[in-house]
Amino acid sequence: MTKNFCLGLLLMAALLPSLRTQAEDLVDPSAAATVLTSSAATEMLTETALPLPVSASAEAPILAAGSLDSLTLKNGQRLEGRLGSYDAYFVEIATSDGRNLSLPWKEVADFKFGSTEGEDAAMRRHLSAQAVDAQAQAAPAKDPALIFHKALWPGFVVHGSGYRELGDQDAFLSLVGAEIFGAMVGGFGLAKVLDAGVAPNDKETASYLVWGGATVFVVTWAWDLIGAPAAARRMNQAATPSVSLSPLPGGAMLALNRAF
């Protein structure tokens, strides 16, 4: 038995080389060449990987104040933001406070680009030195409700607060001055009325001063309560866009004007 076992081992050792050769012949060399180790595959994926796209929801960089474009109108108003598209008649600007305005070139005095490169020379061809009545209202709309609340308080103590919120300093100073005058007149009359040493006839005259001062107080306050919101509505209405036609220089063509 031991002899047979040894003969079997010798036979298998003799047949192994031939079996190995046949097995290698069955393997496709081109297929074997495509087999990659895990490290080689990782290296290939790394080299051929495409860059991932940036998410569209990424936040835009905050613009520094020095990088903003600026535009000055012939009525003295100055805007900051980003100058946009333009044609022969209008230029658009997206202001830093979120408004999009389309302004006529004839009312633009000057403009300046910030850190961006714009078509400075091409755009300046549309500037005009002609003096015009600027109709563009670049100031933001006024809130009549907010102005009424300002006129109510602190307007009860400081008359004209509604006009002050509106930006009309002349009306504010006029009303607060009238309030002070009325308070002085009414206070003087009230002091005479309360004075026991004043004759009855003089007290009657002093009472007229009290009523006069009180009337001035009420009228100036009511003027602020009613007049300031009404002035805000008129200002907003004047800033509403309108469309008109006007002749171009030479009179051969008409231009479309959009007043804001």
Short mmCIF file of C-alpha atoms in Angstrom, two decimals, residues 72-75 87-91 103-110 126-136 244-249 255-259:
data_model
loop_
_atom_site.label_atom_id
_atom_site.label_comp_id
_atom_site.label_asym_id
_atom_site.label_seq_id
_atom_site.Cartn_x
_atom_site.Cartn_y
_atom_site.Cartn_z
CA THR A 72 -25.02 110.74 -10.21
CA LEU A 73 -28.11 112.44 -11.63
CA LYS A 74 -28.31 116.06 -12.74
CA ASN A 75 -30.66 116.82 -9.84
CA ASP A 87 -29.04 101.52 -24.81
CA ALA A 88 -28.95 104.89 -26.50
CA TYR A 89 -31.62 106.32 -24.21
CA PHE A 90 -31.60 104.53 -20.84
CA VAL A 91 -29.20 102.92 -18.38
CA LEU A 103 -32.89 106.04 -15.86
CA PRO A 104 -32.75 108.25 -18.97
CA TRP A 105 -29.25 109.20 -20.08
CA LYS A 106 -30.24 112.84 -20.51
CA GLU A 107 -30.72 113.09 -16.72
CA VAL A 108 -27.42 111.37 -15.84
CA ALA A 109 -24.56 113.72 -14.95
CA ASP A 110 -21.81 111.12 -14.39
CA HIS A 126 -24.48 108.72 -24.22
CA LEU A 127 -23.85 111.40 -21.57
CA SER A 128 -25.15 114.84 -22.42
CA ALA A 129 -24.09 118.25 -21.13
CA GLN A 130 -27.54 119.63 -21.93
CA ALA A 131 -29.33 121.11 -18.92
CA VAL A 132 -32.67 119.37 -18.39
CA ASP A 133 -35.33 119.36 -15.70
CA ALA A 134 -34.54 116.10 -13.92
CA GLN A 135 -37.72 114.09 -13.43
CA ALA A 136 -36.13 110.88 -12.16
CA SER A 244 -44.14 109.92 -23.10
CA LEU A 245 -42.75 110.70 -26.55
CA SER A 246 -40.36 113.56 -27.24
CA PRO A 247 -38.48 114.53 -30.41
CA LEU A 248 -34.80 113.75 -30.69
CA PRO A 249 -32.39 116.55 -31.65
CA ALA A 255 -37.71 108.89 -28.38
CA LEU A 256 -39.59 106.95 -25.74
CA ASN A 257 -39.16 108.55 -22.32
CA ARG A 258 -39.85 106.66 -19.10
CA ALA A 259 -39.94 108.99 -16.13
#
